Amino acid sequence: MDFDAVLIAPRRAASVAAGHWQDRTINDYLAACVQERPDATALTALSIERQHVTRFTWRELARMADRVALGLSRLGIVAGDVVSCQLPNGWHLSVLYLACARLGAVLNPVMPIFRERELSFMLAHAHSKVVVVPKAFRGFDHAQMLQGLRDALPALRHVVVVDGEGDDSFEALLSGPPREDDADAAAILLRSLPGPDDVTQLIYTSGTTGEPKGVMHTANTLFSNIVAYAGRLQLSGDDVVLMASPMAHQTGFMYGLMMPVMLGAHAVLQDIWDPARAAALIREQGVTFTMGSTPFLTDLARVVAESGTPVPSLRTFLCAGAPIPGALVERARSALGATIVSAWGMSENGAVTTTLPDDAEARSSTTDGCPLPGVELRVVDGADADLPAGQTGRLLVRACSNFGGYLQRPHLNNTDAEGWFDTGDLARLDAHGYLRIAGRSKDVIIRGGENIPVLEVETLLYRHPAVAQVAIVAYPDARLGERACAFVVPRPGQSIDMAGMVAWLRQQKMALQYIPEKLVVRDALPATPAGKIQKFRLREMLLGATD
Ligand code: ADP
């Protein structure tokens, strides 16, 4: 695969000179862990789905990574190949990344909620050679879904099934046979270690252009952020990090998989969100740090308050991924007895702003933080002129962690010659340089931290025979932040109802979480004289402001 990561080379010299790019890869960090603390616990993975807990020391984790790398090599994976995985949080995902890093292969994690529609696009676009899926997860047969997609994916050589029973099982192909003592093992593992500017991770965003975009990252782009993040949050190898937020998203991947390896810290992974189990894990494992979007914080604070059993080891909860209501931060702080750090970030550049652990409490309930080292922000108007503090405009970011580009879509990179990336978010800065996200210019709805690709869902609804016009907008929800509502104008003489809309979208085999949860049928939609639908008026209609 040819990775057109055009944003890397132009900034290399300056990023290295500034000390942001340290040229260390995950292989270097893992080797340091094995050397310094071989018998310390590296990872505890609770699988609620499989009713199982798995533990690895650093030595065991590195050995398993070698074994799986050799298995992948036998399947024909070489440097520059893409290995996709649709896995819940757990050791398989961590090990796969470490194994890919041994071979110079690129890991492409995809969300377990994705169905045929999203997967067929991503796996084809990435030219994935191997895909690893669970046999079943949350009652859905992923292995069967992949079998159904194979014919349309000519680059795909192998579907590997975790907990599979046949020749295609993860155990049979990758983790079972101990190959690391084979005569040729060392040669294979040392042959093509990736450099710090090679693409090692490919992660798709839902995007606003109608199709997902493949975000390419290197060791330097990811670790320049993780080093700064851990430094600011005062995290070290003595911390215990809980990750229940999906590792197939950038947040879970960077701070639940990569950061513990960088720090030599114990990672505790949870596959299905269950706040009571998370609270129990925090107590049992002595978890000191965790992160997630607002529903995770809401739920954890609620169960801890209701049970009356505190989580004294938890020092910090970092909340990001969607607008963070101030009242939630305050409630969670008192329920958890932990510092709540608010943050803003994107798959393209990791966490960009965070509050400081020592900040006055009000900062995390009223702002999304200030830039990490290596990051600059601008808030600009329509003519790209900087706006004064307090005024809302388009948010631009220039970050050492900015991605390498979108795979095969360099024209969408949205990064100018000086390295400024247009985020598609609207924001304002206060007099102290703290940021508050104030909305979005890009057309997504964030449902519980999950971005719904609005244009894509609208396009599918336009194909419905009864639909003349459609617009999807968000309405507020106490737990998930936003949910989606479809406004539809039917064709003359036709009608559509909620059940019909849901059945139609289900047939398209898209992620169920993308399906609108409300339908409003109208004779016409408010539009500008040029015919552009006025979504802000639809949002107001939903709030009952006008009708
Ligand atoms: P992630 O994997 O972190 O969810 P995405 O790239 O999928 O990253 O989503 C990033 C988008 O989420 C941002 O562009 C922004 O719209 C939204 N977002 C993230 N953090 C916040 C926040 N603190 N407040 C408001 N919106 C946020």
XYZ file of C-alpha atoms and ligand atoms in Angstrom:
574
model
C 0.000 0.000 0.000
C 1.267 3.430 -0.874
C 0.716 5.803 2.044
C 0.486 9.347 0.802
C 1.244 10.897 4.195
C 2.206 14.200 2.618
C 1.996 16.217 5.836
C 4.961 14.502 7.523
C 8.122 15.479 5.631
C 7.551 19.266 5.540
C 7.392 19.493 9.330
C 10.022 16.963 10.303
C 13.006 19.252 10.777
C 11.152 21.804 12.911
C 9.347 19.154 14.986
C 12.582 17.323 15.772
C 14.431 20.564 16.529
C 11.669 21.623 18.926
C 11.935 18.281 20.712
C 8.353 17.270 19.912
C 9.279 14.420 17.606
C 11.596 12.166 19.577
C 11.936 9.393 16.990
C 10.911 6.654 19.410
C 8.537 3.944 18.242
C 6.266 1.619 20.179
C 8.955 -1.067 19.708
C 11.449 1.096 21.619
C 9.004 1.753 24.440
C 8.008 -1.894 24.738
C 11.648 -2.987 24.817
C 12.259 -0.538 27.666
C 9.324 -1.984 29.654
C 10.614 -5.521 29.199
C 14.043 -4.475 30.317
C 13.017 -2.344 33.274
C 10.003 -4.190 34.645
C 9.638 -7.587 32.970
C 7.481 -9.155 35.667
C 5.242 -6.210 36.445
C 1.655 -6.446 35.228
C 1.314 -4.829 31.824
C -2.303 -5.509 31.061
C -5.473 -6.830 32.684
C -8.328 -7.354 30.250
C -11.829 -7.971 31.564
C -14.079 -9.437 28.916
C -17.658 -9.224 30.092
C -18.750 -10.799 26.800
C -16.534 -13.850 27.336
C -16.732 -13.855 31.157
C -12.989 -13.917 31.314
C -10.030 -11.996 32.716
C -6.617 -12.153 30.999
C -3.380 -10.833 32.468
C 0.031 -10.289 30.917
C 3.320 -9.154 32.393
C 5.510 -7.014 30.137
C 7.634 -10.019 29.274
C 4.549 -12.070 28.386
C 3.040 -9.244 26.380
C 6.192 -8.767 24.316
C 6.469 -12.491 23.750
C 2.882 -12.687 22.584
C 3.484 -9.738 20.260
C 6.420 -11.617 18.720
C 4.329 -14.734 18.329
C 1.447 -12.949 16.662
C 3.871 -11.012 14.428
C 5.325 -14.307 13.241
C 1.823 -15.602 12.647
C 0.960 -12.532 10.582
C 4.176 -12.946 8.663
C 3.137 -16.496 7.778
C -0.120 -15.116 6.479
C 1.924 -12.994 4.096
C 1.904 -9.706 5.968
C 4.948 -7.564 5.207
C 5.943 -3.956 5.865
C 3.389 -1.509 4.491
C 0.461 -3.953 4.535
C -2.747 -3.060 6.318
C -4.177 -5.336 8.997
C -7.701 -4.334 10.006
C -9.406 -5.410 13.181
C -12.947 -5.007 14.379
C -12.367 -5.839 18.012
C -13.764 -4.726 21.333
C -11.314 -3.550 23.998
C -9.067 -6.409 25.044
C -5.656 -7.939 24.788
C -6.105 -9.117 21.208
C -6.260 -5.531 19.985
C -3.218 -4.432 21.998
C -1.170 -7.404 20.892
C -2.138 -6.947 17.247
C -0.803 -3.406 17.226
C 2.431 -4.457 18.871
C 2.701 -7.344 16.403
C 2.107 -5.093 13.391
C 4.782 -2.761 14.734
C 7.253 -5.662 14.685
C 6.680 -6.087 10.951
C 6.232 -2.506 9.800
C 2.579 -3.294 9.061
C -0.207 -0.788 9.647
C -3.028 -1.498 12.070
C -6.453 -0.251 11.084
C -8.856 -0.562 14.020
C -12.537 -0.259 13.083
C -15.432 0.160 15.474
C -17.386 -2.948 16.528
C -20.647 -1.097 15.805
C -19.846 -0.884 12.083
C -21.825 -3.114 9.754
C -21.547 -4.172 6.096
C -21.943 -0.677 4.756
C -19.110 0.956 6.715
C -16.805 -2.077 6.670
C -17.039 -2.796 2.964
C -15.965 0.763 2.254
C -13.128 0.908 4.783
C -11.587 -2.505 4.128
C -11.657 -1.927 0.376
C -10.268 1.577 0.655
C -7.459 0.448 2.978
C -6.642 -2.633 0.838
C -6.665 -4.657 4.061
C -4.917 -7.993 3.650
C -5.988 -9.484 6.966
C -8.949 -8.637 9.132
C -9.397 -9.857 12.690
C -12.930 -10.047 14.104
C -14.578 -11.610 17.131
C -16.713 -14.666 16.433
C -19.601 -12.872 18.061
C -19.930 -9.702 20.073
C -23.085 -8.386 21.671
C -25.136 -11.013 19.903
C -23.864 -10.197 16.424
C -21.917 -12.669 14.278
C -18.939 -10.708 12.923
C -17.337 -13.753 11.322
C -20.423 -14.331 9.231
C -20.598 -10.680 8.222
C -17.004 -10.815 6.987
C -17.617 -14.010 5.057
C -20.429 -12.213 3.281
C -18.127 -9.340 2.348
C -15.135 -11.317 1.137
C -16.010 -11.500 -2.533
C -16.119 -7.733 -2.746
C -12.686 -7.372 -1.135
C -10.070 -8.713 -3.557
C -7.097 -7.573 -1.423
C -8.356 -9.455 1.636
C -6.468 -12.723 2.076
C -7.518 -13.867 5.532
C -10.334 -13.375 8.003
C -9.044 -14.313 11.457
C -11.671 -15.062 14.087
C -11.092 -14.552 17.806
C -12.743 -17.504 19.576
C -13.310 -19.126 16.207
C -13.314 -22.889 16.187
C -11.737 -23.727 12.853
C -8.533 -23.188 10.915
C -9.271 -19.497 10.754
C -9.174 -18.955 14.520
C -6.871 -16.386 16.118
C -5.500 -19.199 18.233
C -4.719 -21.457 15.262
C -3.275 -18.767 13.043
C -1.707 -16.258 15.375
C -1.511 -16.761 19.120
C -1.407 -20.530 19.575
C 1.643 -22.075 17.950
C 4.755 -20.819 19.794
C 6.824 -19.724 16.817
C 9.109 -17.301 18.572
C 11.828 -19.917 19.070
C 11.879 -20.913 15.381
C 15.256 -20.506 13.689
C 14.059 -17.748 11.364
C 12.038 -15.876 14.004
C 14.615 -13.241 14.915
C 15.341 -12.467 11.277
C 11.648 -11.941 10.488
C 11.125 -9.759 13.540
C 14.119 -7.550 12.901
C 13.854 -7.323 9.136
C 11.547 -4.364 8.700
C 11.006 -2.475 11.909
C 9.137 0.744 11.126
C 10.835 4.109 11.366
C 9.330 6.927 13.439
C 7.883 8.635 10.365
C 6.348 5.522 8.818
C 2.578 5.208 8.925
C 1.665 2.664 11.615
C -1.953 3.452 12.299
C -4.918 4.062 10.008
C -8.179 5.077 11.645
C -11.353 6.141 9.833
C -13.394 9.165 10.849
C -17.073 9.300 10.082
C -16.413 12.557 8.264
C -18.794 14.992 6.697
C -18.054 14.486 3.036
C -20.248 11.436 2.662
C -17.549 8.832 2.960
C -15.205 7.994 5.834
C -11.662 9.339 5.683
C -8.616 7.255 6.624
C -6.471 9.212 9.087
C -2.797 8.213 8.842
C -0.506 8.501 11.853
C 3.134 7.744 12.585
C 5.017 7.075 15.824
C 6.106 10.705 15.895
C 2.637 12.192 15.383
C 1.065 9.957 18.039
C 3.797 9.929 20.671
C 4.412 13.674 20.437
C 0.902 13.998 21.773
C 1.003 11.130 24.272
C 4.245 12.373 25.854
C 2.773 15.859 26.315
C -0.543 14.493 27.568
C 1.016 12.185 30.161
C 3.349 14.979 31.275
C 0.536 17.412 31.816
C -1.600 14.883 33.686
C 1.404 13.835 35.790
C 1.056 10.184 34.792
C 3.892 7.707 35.280
C 4.683 4.015 35.318
C 3.069 3.835 38.766
C -0.339 4.715 37.380
C -3.057 2.232 36.531
C -5.081 3.239 33.470
C -8.646 2.012 32.907
C -9.902 2.048 29.322
C -13.563 1.225 28.778
C -14.051 3.742 25.986
C -13.496 2.032 22.607
C -9.877 1.372 21.650
C -11.021 1.340 18.033
C -11.380 5.113 18.456
C -8.346 7.342 18.643
C -8.887 8.183 22.309
C -8.995 4.594 23.507
C -6.187 3.603 21.193
C -3.777 6.362 22.161
C -4.404 6.480 25.887
C -5.519 2.898 26.610
C -3.094 1.051 24.367
C -0.116 3.241 23.462
C 0.240 5.429 26.548
C 0.555 2.540 29.050
C 3.349 1.082 26.898
C 5.075 4.448 26.775
C 4.843 4.818 30.555
C 5.271 1.194 31.563
C 1.909 1.553 33.310
C -0.654 -1.176 33.983
C -3.563 -0.983 31.512
C -6.968 -2.294 32.593
C -9.258 -2.921 29.632
C -13.025 -3.454 29.634
C -14.914 -4.630 26.551
C -18.551 -3.704 27.291
C -19.516 -0.532 29.094
C -21.011 -1.446 32.447
C -20.411 1.318 34.988
C -20.816 -0.949 38.021
C -18.163 -3.308 36.660
C -15.941 -0.327 35.885
C -16.278 0.923 39.468
C -15.418 -2.564 40.743
C -12.370 -2.689 38.452
C -11.202 0.681 39.713
C -11.360 -0.581 43.279
C -9.839 -4.022 42.612
C -7.031 -2.898 40.336
C -6.252 0.411 42.043
C -7.046 2.405 38.896
C -5.735 5.977 39.123
C -6.673 7.377 35.710
C -9.401 6.870 33.150
C -11.020 8.743 30.319
C -14.176 8.668 28.232
C -16.887 10.819 26.717
C -19.772 12.259 28.720
C -21.979 9.127 28.997
C -19.088 7.273 30.666
C -18.639 10.077 33.176
C -22.402 10.378 33.781
C -22.819 6.651 34.361
C -19.748 6.154 36.535
C -20.635 9.118 38.761
C -24.184 7.786 39.103
C -23.252 4.228 40.128
C -20.608 5.406 42.581
C -23.048 7.873 44.167
C -25.865 5.306 44.275
C -23.781 2.474 45.685
C -22.173 4.670 48.322
C -18.903 2.771 47.737
C -16.161 5.233 46.862
C -13.342 4.800 44.323
C -10.512 6.344 46.335
C -7.664 5.325 44.040
C -9.107 7.263 41.077
C -7.190 10.518 40.819
C -8.237 11.821 37.413
C -11.088 11.315 34.928
C -10.458 13.001 31.584
C -13.642 13.753 29.675
C -13.631 14.543 25.937
C -15.218 13.646 22.633
C -18.427 15.666 22.869
C -19.657 18.855 24.528
C -19.150 18.539 28.298
C -21.931 20.077 30.398
C -20.548 22.031 33.359
C -23.149 20.613 35.752
C -22.033 17.075 34.911
C -18.421 17.939 35.725
C -19.404 19.300 39.120
C -21.645 16.351 39.948
C -18.980 13.861 38.866
C -16.246 15.585 40.830
C -18.142 15.306 44.068
C -19.363 11.744 43.404
C -15.970 10.384 42.342
C -13.750 12.507 44.560
C -11.442 12.798 41.540
C -10.128 15.652 39.450
C -12.196 16.011 36.284
C -10.085 17.177 33.363
C -12.023 18.469 30.355
C -10.432 18.103 26.949
C -11.032 18.550 23.258
C -9.474 16.537 20.468
C -9.915 14.705 17.197
C -8.709 11.515 15.511
C -6.517 13.736 13.350
C -4.436 15.078 16.244
C -5.309 13.394 19.558
C -6.183 15.457 22.607
C -5.275 19.024 21.712
C -6.485 21.024 24.702
C -6.980 19.885 28.296
C -7.482 21.652 31.580
C -4.627 21.286 34.063
C -5.042 18.981 37.059
C -4.199 21.930 39.335
C -6.547 24.389 37.656
C -9.304 26.042 39.637
C -12.311 23.708 39.524
C -14.405 26.089 37.466
C -12.050 25.730 34.506
C -13.122 22.157 33.758
C -16.812 22.995 34.000
C -16.605 26.084 31.793
C -13.779 25.362 29.317
C -12.283 22.499 27.291
C -8.758 23.405 28.375
C -5.683 25.091 26.978
C -3.270 23.764 24.338
C -0.814 20.994 25.168
C 2.867 21.737 24.530
C 3.506 21.627 20.786
C 0.042 22.930 19.902
C -1.097 26.340 18.711
C -4.692 27.471 18.250
C -6.393 30.195 16.230
C -10.020 31.228 16.187
C -10.774 32.999 12.908
C -13.646 34.617 11.045
C -14.822 33.854 7.525
C -11.918 35.832 6.057
C -9.355 33.907 8.146
C -8.663 36.934 10.377
C -7.956 36.204 14.052
C -10.821 36.999 16.376
C -10.361 38.558 19.809
C -10.949 36.566 23.009
C -14.603 35.866 23.665
C -15.681 35.792 20.025
C -16.752 32.584 18.332
C -15.231 31.495 15.041
C -13.662 28.603 13.155
C -11.051 26.722 15.130
C -7.683 26.110 13.458
C -4.966 23.964 15.039
C -1.257 23.634 14.348
C -0.030 20.636 16.295
C 3.068 18.448 16.433
C 0.555 15.591 16.591
C -1.311 16.586 13.425
C -1.869 13.541 11.215
C 0.033 12.605 8.075
C -3.002 13.088 5.841
C -6.105 11.210 4.701
C -5.311 8.040 2.797
C -5.761 8.659 -0.944
C -7.598 11.892 -0.182
C -4.825 14.498 0.116
C -7.152 17.151 -1.333
C -9.262 16.835 1.835
C -6.333 17.244 4.270
C -7.586 20.679 5.295
C -4.085 21.698 6.340
C -2.484 24.801 4.815
C 1.162 25.320 3.843
C 1.964 26.655 7.321
C 0.528 23.549 8.939
C -2.803 24.993 10.155
C -5.553 22.348 10.204
C -9.157 23.506 9.900
C -11.036 21.428 12.470
C -14.642 22.004 11.387
C -15.423 23.006 14.971
C -16.529 26.440 16.146
C -14.926 27.758 19.315
C -13.935 30.764 21.381
C -10.863 31.460 23.490
C -10.979 33.261 26.817
C -8.491 35.881 27.997
C -6.310 33.142 29.536
C -6.060 31.122 26.325
C -8.611 28.489 27.414
C -10.880 27.101 24.708
C -14.593 26.421 24.629
C -16.098 24.465 21.758
C -19.230 26.318 20.729
C -20.601 24.221 17.883
C -19.617 22.736 14.564
C -19.349 23.951 11.022
C -19.022 20.322 9.893
C -22.229 18.391 9.612
C -21.992 15.648 12.239
C -24.128 14.751 15.219
C -22.275 13.481 18.281
C -24.345 10.790 19.953
C -22.639 9.712 23.140
C -19.192 10.588 21.742
C -19.939 8.687 18.517
C -19.984 10.878 15.403
C -22.953 10.231 13.118
C -22.092 10.966 9.466
C -25.170 13.044 8.715
C -24.653 13.428 4.975
C -24.261 9.698 4.521
C -27.498 8.904 6.353
C -29.343 11.639 4.451
C -28.079 10.212 1.169
C -29.469 6.808 2.060
C -32.833 8.299 2.977
C -32.955 10.206 -0.302
C -32.970 6.842 -2.039
C -36.160 5.818 -0.235
C -38.974 5.824 -2.818
C -41.301 7.917 -0.631
C -38.750 10.614 0.243
C -38.625 13.906 -1.669
C -36.430 15.854 0.744
C -34.632 15.067 3.984
C -32.523 16.857 6.588
C -31.113 15.305 9.744
C -30.408 17.462 12.789
C -29.520 16.895 16.430
C -31.806 17.238 19.415
C -30.497 17.321 22.981
C -30.418 14.243 25.191
C -29.486 14.219 28.874
C -27.239 11.155 28.760
C -25.982 10.943 25.170
C -25.684 14.696 24.573
C -27.351 14.537 21.164
C -29.585 12.215 19.193
C -30.575 12.446 15.534
C -33.954 13.512 14.147
C -34.876 13.201 10.460
C -37.130 15.829 8.878
C -38.705 14.372 5.757
C -40.875 15.810 3.015
C -42.635 12.888 1.296
C -43.144 12.671 -2.444
C -46.646 13.608 -3.557
C -49.125 10.877 -2.655
C -46.515 8.939 -0.627
C -45.998 8.554 3.073
C -43.275 7.396 5.432
C -43.360 6.603 9.141
C -40.748 5.831 11.801
C -41.001 2.056 11.364
C -40.651 2.396 7.596
C -37.628 4.659 7.919
C -35.894 2.367 10.402
C -36.599 -0.722 8.305
C -35.166 1.023 5.224
C -31.981 2.067 6.974
C -31.546 -1.333 8.591
C -31.714 -2.860 5.119
C -28.768 -0.668 4.121
C -26.728 -2.495 6.795
C -25.312 0.546 8.433
C -24.312 0.937 12.075
C -27.553 0.887 14.073
C -26.329 3.857 16.131
C -26.528 6.026 13.007
C -30.291 5.562 12.532
C -32.335 8.666 13.509
C -34.409 8.168 16.622
C -37.106 10.655 15.683
C -38.949 11.420 12.464
C -40.817 14.611 11.657
C -42.830 14.644 8.414
C -43.489 18.058 6.836
C -44.903 19.454 3.595
C -41.806 21.644 3.165
C -38.542 22.472 4.960
C -37.320 25.988 5.722
C -34.763 27.017 3.126
C -32.663 29.988 2.104
C -33.580 31.767 -1.141
C -30.831 29.684 -2.745
C -32.642 26.531 -1.648
C -30.245 25.472 1.135
C -32.117 23.863 4.002
C -31.860 25.932 7.177
C -30.887 23.321 9.733
C -30.718 25.847 12.547
C -34.447 26.438 12.087
C -35.138 22.723 12.211
C -33.188 22.531 15.478
C -35.236 25.388 16.863
C -38.425 23.630 15.800
C -37.354 20.568 17.752
C -36.691 22.640 20.831
C -40.158 24.101 20.483
C -38.820 27.614 19.925
C -40.721 28.073 16.678
C -42.928 25.844 14.653
P -12.636 11.023 18.918
O -12.088 9.720 18.516
O -11.801 11.768 19.930
O -14.110 11.030 19.268
P -13.391 12.206 16.426
O -12.418 12.662 15.413
O -14.271 11.055 16.146
O -12.467 11.951 17.678
O -14.315 13.397 16.906
C -13.773 14.646 17.136
C -14.873 15.678 17.296
O -15.561 15.474 18.535
C -14.355 17.091 17.398
O -14.037 17.652 16.153
C -15.519 17.792 18.082
O -16.549 18.122 17.172
C -16.021 16.733 19.034
N -15.457 16.979 20.366
C -14.381 16.409 20.932
N -14.163 16.894 22.167
C -15.128 17.833 22.396
C -15.434 18.729 23.479
N -14.736 18.757 24.603
N -16.505 19.563 23.332
C -17.225 19.552 22.201
N -16.990 18.733 21.153
C -15.959 17.893 21.239
